[in-house]
Tab-separated table of C-alpha atoms and ligand atoms in Angstrom:
chain	number	residue	atom	x	y	z
A	1	MET	CA	-18.811	-45.992	-34.745
A	2	SER	CA	-15.665	-47.387	-33.126
A	3	GLY	CA	-13.753	-50.298	-34.592
A	4	THR	CA	-13.143	-53.630	-32.854
A	5	LEU	CA	-10.019	-54.675	-31.011
A	6	TYR	CA	-9.345	-58.319	-31.923
A	7	LEU	CA	-7.123	-60.446	-29.681
A	8	CYS	CA	-5.796	-62.892	-32.219
A	9	ALA	CA	-4.113	-66.220	-31.394
A	10	THR	CA	-1.143	-67.372	-33.470
A	11	PRO	CA	0.566	-70.815	-33.460
A	12	ILE	CA	2.913	-71.821	-30.606
A	13	GLY	CA	5.198	-73.805	-32.900
A	14	ASN	CA	3.223	-75.499	-35.629
A	15	LEU	CA	2.074	-73.132	-38.380
A	16	ASP	CA	-0.780	-75.492	-39.246
A	17	ASP	CA	-2.421	-74.388	-35.999
A	18	MET	CA	-3.208	-71.002	-37.518
A	19	THR	CA	-6.989	-70.720	-37.817
A	20	PHE	CA	-8.955	-69.732	-40.940
A	21	ARG	CA	-10.581	-66.970	-38.950
A	22	ALA	CA	-7.262	-65.575	-37.742
A	23	ILE	CA	-6.059	-65.311	-41.356
A	24	LYS	CA	-9.326	-63.646	-42.411
A	25	ILE	CA	-9.294	-61.115	-39.562
A	26	LEU	CA	-5.589	-60.326	-39.981
A	27	ARG	CA	-6.279	-59.574	-43.664
A	28	GLU	CA	-9.307	-57.418	-42.908
A	29	VAL	CA	-8.154	-55.179	-40.047
A	30	ALA	CA	-6.556	-51.774	-40.667
A	31	ILE	CA	-3.502	-52.511	-38.522
A	32	ILE	CA	-1.894	-55.440	-36.736
A	33	ALA	CA	-0.312	-54.534	-33.414
A	34	ALA	CA	2.519	-57.055	-33.009
A	35	GLU	CA	4.857	-57.783	-30.113
A	36	ASP	CA	7.773	-58.232	-32.517
A	37	THR	CA	7.088	-57.066	-36.065
A	38	ARG	CA	10.030	-58.982	-37.562
A	39	HIS	CA	8.810	-62.210	-36.000
A	40	THR	CA	5.199	-61.629	-37.080
A	41	ARG	CA	6.318	-60.624	-40.591
A	42	LYS	CA	7.363	-64.260	-41.199
A	43	LEU	CA	3.916	-65.478	-40.164
A	44	LEU	CA	2.156	-62.897	-42.319
A	45	THR	CA	4.328	-63.711	-45.333
A	46	HIS	CA	3.599	-67.424	-44.907
A	47	PHE	CA	-0.155	-66.756	-44.975
A	48	ASP	CA	-0.011	-64.067	-47.639
A	49	ILE	CA	-1.259	-61.306	-45.333
A	50	HIS	CA	-0.253	-57.756	-46.261
A	51	THR	CA	-1.812	-55.668	-43.502
A	52	PRO	CA	0.436	-52.920	-42.061
A	53	MET	CA	1.942	-53.586	-38.644
A	54	ILE	CA	2.746	-51.481	-35.630
A	55	ARG	CA	5.060	-52.565	-32.822
A	56	PHE	CA	3.328	-53.035	-29.495
A	57	ASP	CA	5.517	-54.363	-26.703
A	58	GLU	CA	6.350	-53.700	-23.050
A	59	ASN	CA	8.624	-50.748	-23.909
A	60	CYS	CA	6.239	-48.768	-26.057
A	61	LYS	CA	2.864	-49.886	-24.755
A	62	SER	CA	1.698	-46.554	-23.306
A	63	ILE	CA	2.480	-44.394	-26.364
A	64	VAL	CA	1.364	-46.974	-28.901
A	65	GLY	CA	-1.622	-47.888	-26.725
A	66	GLU	CA	-2.982	-44.339	-26.969
A	67	LYS	CA	-2.373	-44.288	-30.731
A	68	ILE	CA	-4.193	-47.588	-31.184
A	69	LEU	CA	-7.049	-46.341	-29.038
A	70	SER	CA	-7.553	-43.205	-31.147
A	71	GLN	CA	-7.560	-45.291	-34.337
A	72	LEU	CA	-10.176	-47.612	-32.846
A	73	GLN	CA	-12.243	-44.586	-31.847
A	74	ALA	CA	-11.915	-43.319	-35.410
A	75	GLY	CA	-13.649	-46.509	-36.572
A	76	GLU	CA	-10.717	-48.706	-37.605
A	77	SER	CA	-10.462	-52.295	-36.401
A	78	ILE	CA	-7.138	-53.510	-35.058
A	79	ALA	CA	-5.785	-56.985	-34.286
A	80	VAL	CA	-3.264	-57.651	-31.548
A	81	VAL	CA	-0.903	-60.600	-31.924
A	82	SER	CA	1.981	-61.787	-29.765
A	83	ASP	CA	4.978	-63.859	-30.857
A	84	ALA	CA	3.080	-67.051	-30.075
A	85	GLY	CA	-0.257	-68.159	-28.682
A	86	LEU	CA	-2.760	-65.848	-27.098
A	87	PRO	CA	-1.890	-62.194	-26.676
A	88	ALA	CA	-2.353	-60.921	-23.093
A	89	ILE	CA	-1.319	-64.307	-21.624
A	90	SER	CA	2.231	-63.706	-20.321
A	91	ASP	CA	2.485	-61.434	-23.353
A	92	PRO	CA	1.554	-57.811	-24.105
A	93	GLY	CA	-2.096	-57.033	-24.768
A	94	ALA	CA	-3.847	-56.894	-21.403
A	95	GLU	CA	-3.280	-53.146	-20.961
A	96	LEU	CA	-4.638	-52.492	-24.421
A	97	VAL	CA	-7.763	-54.476	-23.605
A	98	LYS	CA	-8.199	-52.434	-20.424
A	99	LEU	CA	-7.845	-49.173	-22.369
A	100	ALA	CA	-10.380	-50.348	-24.951
A	101	VAL	CA	-12.851	-51.636	-22.361
A	102	ASP	CA	-12.633	-48.364	-20.419
A	103	ALA	CA	-13.269	-46.440	-23.643
A	104	GLY	CA	-16.329	-48.577	-24.456
A	105	ILE	CA	-14.683	-50.195	-27.488
A	106	LYS	CA	-15.680	-53.703	-28.558
A	107	VAL	CA	-13.056	-56.350	-27.779
A	108	SER	CA	-13.314	-59.729	-29.483
A	109	PRO	CA	-11.249	-62.951	-29.241
A	110	ILE	CA	-9.930	-64.907	-32.213
A	111	PRO	CA	-9.189	-68.121	-30.284
A	112	GLY	CA	-6.419	-70.574	-31.044
A	113	ALA	CA	-3.218	-72.060	-29.698
A	114	ASN	CA	-2.150	-71.487	-26.102
A	115	ALA	CA	0.711	-73.261	-24.353
A	116	ALA	CA	-0.832	-73.414	-20.852
A	117	LEU	CA	-4.120	-75.050	-21.834
A	118	SER	CA	-2.528	-77.324	-24.437
A	119	ALA	CA	-0.194	-78.593	-21.699
A	120	LEU	CA	-2.975	-78.935	-19.139
A	121	ILE	CA	-5.295	-81.052	-21.283
A	122	CYS	CA	-2.512	-83.562	-21.990
A	123	SER	CA	-0.984	-83.499	-18.510
A	124	GLY	CA	-3.084	-86.184	-16.858
A	125	LEU	CA	-3.455	-83.869	-13.848
A	126	ASP	CA	-6.777	-82.549	-12.559
A	127	THR	CA	-8.278	-80.285	-15.235
A	128	SER	CA	-11.435	-79.425	-13.296
A	129	LYS	CA	-9.717	-76.729	-11.273
A	130	PHE	CA	-6.475	-74.994	-12.239
A	131	LEU	CA	-4.527	-71.830	-11.589
A	132	PHE	CA	-2.405	-70.166	-14.238
A	133	ALA	CA	0.606	-68.638	-12.486
A	134	GLY	CA	2.676	-67.628	-15.549
A	135	PHE	CA	6.375	-66.856	-15.064
A	136	ALA	CA	7.773	-66.866	-11.525
A	137	PRO	CA	9.529	-63.632	-10.454
A	138	LYS	CA	13.206	-63.435	-11.395
A	139	THR	CA	14.656	-62.525	-8.012
A	140	LYS	CA	15.109	-65.398	-5.585
A	141	LYS	CA	13.357	-63.688	-2.666
A	142	ASN	CA	10.273	-62.743	-4.706
A	143	ARG	CA	10.226	-66.158	-6.357
A	144	ARG	CA	10.236	-67.977	-3.023
A	145	GLU	CA	7.428	-65.793	-1.671
A	146	PHE	CA	5.458	-66.358	-4.878
A	147	LEU	CA	5.900	-70.139	-4.618
A	148	GLN	CA	5.135	-70.170	-0.909
A	149	LYS	CA	1.802	-68.458	-1.541
A	150	LEU	CA	0.933	-71.079	-4.159
A	151	SER	CA	2.029	-74.156	-2.236
A	152	GLY	CA	-1.337	-74.649	-0.499
A	153	VAL	CA	-3.503	-74.168	-3.595
A	154	ASP	CA	-5.726	-77.206	-4.138
A	155	ALA	CA	-5.823	-76.914	-7.933
A	156	THR	CA	-3.379	-77.803	-10.703
A	157	ILE	CA	-0.902	-74.933	-11.043
A	158	ILE	CA	0.505	-73.954	-14.437
A	159	PHE	CA	3.817	-72.129	-14.781
A	160	TYR	CA	5.793	-70.895	-17.761
A	161	GLU	CA	9.585	-71.042	-17.440
A	162	ALA	CA	12.568	-70.352	-19.657
A	163	PRO	CA	14.883	-73.383	-20.209
A	164	HIS	CA	17.956	-71.709	-18.641
A	165	ARG	CA	16.013	-71.083	-15.404
A	166	LEU	CA	14.167	-74.414	-15.301
A	167	ARG	CA	16.553	-76.341	-13.033
A	168	THR	CA	16.727	-73.563	-10.455
A	169	PHE	CA	12.964	-73.180	-10.605
A	170	LEU	CA	12.339	-76.910	-10.105
A	171	THR	CA	14.872	-77.111	-7.275
A	172	GLU	CA	13.105	-74.310	-5.416
A	173	LEU	CA	9.726	-75.808	-6.264
A	174	ALA	CA	10.823	-79.093	-4.637
A	175	GLU	CA	12.069	-77.258	-1.544
A	176	ILE	CA	8.817	-75.360	-1.101
A	177	PHE	CA	6.198	-77.794	-2.433
A	178	GLY	CA	7.839	-81.034	-1.288
A	179	GLU	CA	7.635	-84.140	-3.419
A	180	ARG	CA	4.659	-83.250	-5.623
A	181	GLU	CA	3.662	-84.793	-8.934
A	182	ILE	CA	4.570	-82.525	-11.814
A	183	VAL	CA	4.429	-82.594	-15.596
A	184	LEU	CA	6.898	-80.868	-17.893
A	185	ALA	CA	5.296	-80.166	-21.259
A	186	ARG	CA	8.083	-79.460	-23.715
A	187	GLU	CA	8.066	-78.085	-27.269
A	188	LEU	CA	4.304	-78.401	-27.671
A	189	THR	CA	3.079	-78.832	-31.251
A	190	LYS	CA	6.710	-79.020	-32.487
A	191	VAL	CA	8.809	-81.945	-33.744
A	192	HIS	CA	10.337	-82.670	-30.322
A	193	GLU	CA	7.122	-82.393	-28.337
A	194	GLU	CA	7.255	-84.446	-25.126
A	195	PHE	CA	5.676	-84.811	-21.706
A	196	LEU	CA	7.814	-85.726	-18.693
A	197	ARG	CA	5.786	-86.885	-15.714
A	198	GLY	CA	6.827	-87.712	-12.158
A	199	LYS	CA	7.873	-86.343	-8.770
A	200	ILE	CA	9.867	-83.118	-8.906
A	201	GLY	CA	13.041	-84.671	-7.481
A	202	ASP	CA	12.925	-87.666	-9.822
A	203	LEU	CA	12.467	-85.487	-12.884
A	204	LEU	CA	15.306	-83.221	-11.787
A	205	GLU	CA	17.543	-86.297	-11.624
A	206	LYS	CA	16.423	-87.842	-14.895
A	207	MET	CA	15.946	-84.738	-16.996
A	208	PRO	CA	18.616	-83.919	-19.590
A	209	GLU	CA	19.835	-80.318	-19.944
A	210	PRO	CA	16.625	-78.307	-20.588
A	211	ARG	CA	16.231	-77.192	-24.185
A	212	GLY	CA	13.296	-75.587	-25.953
A	213	GLU	CA	10.103	-74.255	-24.418
A	214	TYR	CA	8.478	-75.660	-21.291
A	215	VAL	CA	5.230	-75.471	-19.412
A	216	VAL	CA	5.477	-76.744	-15.833
A	217	LEU	CA	2.318	-78.179	-14.294
A	218	VAL	CA	2.110	-79.038	-10.610
A	219	ALA	CA	-0.549	-81.182	-8.921
A	220	GLY	CA	-2.584	-79.215	-6.408
A	221	SER	CA	-2.150	-79.606	-2.670
A	222	LYS	CA	-4.399	-82.450	-1.494
A	223	ILE	CA	-4.688	-81.400	2.083
A	224	SER	CA	-5.686	-77.752	1.962
A	225	ALA	CA	-9.096	-78.502	0.468
A	226	GLU	CA	-9.985	-80.802	3.306
A	227	ILE	CA	-8.780	-78.844	6.274
A	228	PRO	CA	-10.148	-75.471	7.388
A	229	PRO	CA	-7.582	-72.817	8.321
A	230	ASP	CA	-5.850	-71.720	11.477
A	231	GLU	CA	-7.267	-73.596	14.485
A	232	ASN	CA	-6.664	-76.851	12.645
A	233	ILE	CA	-2.930	-76.363	12.359
A	234	SER	CA	-2.438	-78.969	15.044
A	235	ALA	CA	-4.714	-81.365	13.127
A	236	VAL	CA	-2.560	-80.920	10.024
A	237	VAL	CA	0.660	-81.490	11.957
A	238	GLU	CA	-0.852	-84.561	13.585
A	239	LYS	CA	-1.993	-85.876	10.198
A	240	PHE	CA	1.511	-85.563	8.793
A	241	MET	CA	2.939	-87.275	11.891
A	242	ALA	CA	0.365	-90.050	11.545
A	243	ASP	CA	1.578	-90.377	7.945
A	244	GLY	CA	5.059	-91.048	9.310
A	245	LEU	CA	6.798	-87.684	9.429
A	246	ASP	CA	8.716	-86.559	12.517
A	247	LYS	CA	7.414	-83.452	14.271
A	248	LYS	CA	9.907	-81.089	12.633
A	249	SER	CA	9.084	-82.299	9.115
A	250	ALA	CA	5.368	-82.307	9.898
A	251	MET	CA	5.605	-78.657	10.955
A	252	ARG	CA	7.559	-77.832	7.805
A	253	GLU	CA	4.857	-79.408	5.615
A	254	ALA	CA	2.103	-77.641	7.604
A	255	ALA	CA	3.962	-74.350	7.156
A	256	LYS	CA	3.758	-74.808	3.372
A	257	ILE	CA	0.025	-75.443	3.504
A	258	PHE	CA	-0.734	-72.446	5.684
A	259	ASN	CA	1.793	-70.334	3.826
A	260	VAL	CA	3.625	-69.300	6.990
A	261	SER	CA	7.066	-69.983	8.444
A	262	ARG	CA	7.806	-73.101	10.475
A	263	ARG	CA	8.460	-70.798	13.417
A	264	GLU	CA	4.862	-69.518	13.169
A	265	ILE	CA	3.523	-73.080	13.153
A	266	TYR	CA	5.645	-73.841	16.199
A	267	ASN	CA	4.346	-70.763	18.021
A	268	LYS	CA	0.780	-71.596	17.086
A	269	LEU	CA	1.142	-75.130	18.417
A	270	LEU	CA	2.541	-73.764	21.659
A	271	SER	CA	-0.381	-71.364	22.013
A	272	LEU	CA	-2.879	-74.166	21.290
A	273	GLU	CA	-1.323	-76.331	23.967
A	274	LEU	CA	-1.838	-73.631	26.639
B	301	SAM	N1	1.056	-66.094	-25.086
B	301	SAM	C1	1.612	-67.412	-25.068
B	301	SAM	C2	0.531	-68.464	-24.878
B	301	SAM	O1	-0.650	-68.152	-25.121
B	301	SAM	O2	0.814	-69.588	-24.529
B	301	SAM	C3	2.722	-67.534	-24.022
B	301	SAM	C4	3.863	-66.598	-24.272
B	301	SAM	S1	5.100	-66.642	-23.032
B	301	SAM	C5	6.031	-65.193	-23.414
B	301	SAM	C6	6.195	-67.867	-23.609
B	301	SAM	C7	6.210	-69.090	-22.700
B	301	SAM	O3	5.101	-69.936	-23.014
B	301	SAM	C8	7.439	-69.962	-22.893
B	301	SAM	O4	8.513	-69.519	-22.092
B	301	SAM	C9	6.940	-71.323	-22.450
B	301	SAM	O5	6.930	-71.425	-21.043
B	301	SAM	C10	5.493	-71.289	-22.960
B	301	SAM	N2	5.421	-71.826	-24.322
B	301	SAM	C11	5.190	-71.142	-25.463
B	301	SAM	N3	5.186	-71.983	-26.522
B	301	SAM	C12	5.433	-73.218	-26.039
B	301	SAM	C13	5.556	-74.513	-26.622
B	301	SAM	N4	5.437	-74.697	-27.926
B	301	SAM	N5	5.792	-75.560	-25.798
B	301	SAM	C14	5.912	-75.399	-24.470
B	301	SAM	N6	5.814	-74.200	-23.869
B	301	SAM	C15	5.573	-73.129	-24.630
């Protein structure tokens, strides 16, 4: 019989968030596959866990993945942990799960801390519908395309971002999303935990130099849910104009909703007028 692949959550800052079950499973499994063994060693030492570890990160995932798979098939259970939170969420693990699922091996979660959901539940934004977008691409062109595609989503959007890229990210977010409500969830579960809430531009002005870890949450687009696509482009432009925007700005806002360029909106309006 094959072993079980456990996806094991670890704390995102506060060691007290480690669960009893995580400690038990990490003690019981044959091997712990860790994103960074030196980092995880500290956690294991703290909880008196002496299970052997194997490194499993982006660079070695295919070789180690196969090795882990054959051990699971040989009947050993293995736990995957990342540096913080849930493995496979903006962290290694997803490929391993795919390998195990394809091989008919049991995969089981050991739930616990996660930055995205911890931020969402305290954000004050709509929690009934949300989209986890993870890290934005690093190159400007890809990042802008990525944000453009998300700008019309009518659900709370959750991003992860590194502190040294946060200002650039928020500046581009403001350009593409307009003046949306956002929440910056900083240093969750740690001593300097804080939530900054407001319009993107205001927060950019008020915010001190970003330090620590951040989750960025953005309120969903209000209009896209109400307005069906394409033939109603003119209705959207008219709605924005009725709300006080000039035609150029109204087309720019409509372009964000329909995820097209302003030029395309302009052309569409021309064709509708014919
Ligand atoms: N797997 C993790 C999880 O389940 O949340 C996420 C790992 S991802 C590599 C790291 C990113 O998560 C950070 O750049 C930050 O955006 C977010 N993050 C992790 N811990 C955080 C914390 N304590 N407070 C705020 N954001 C955090």
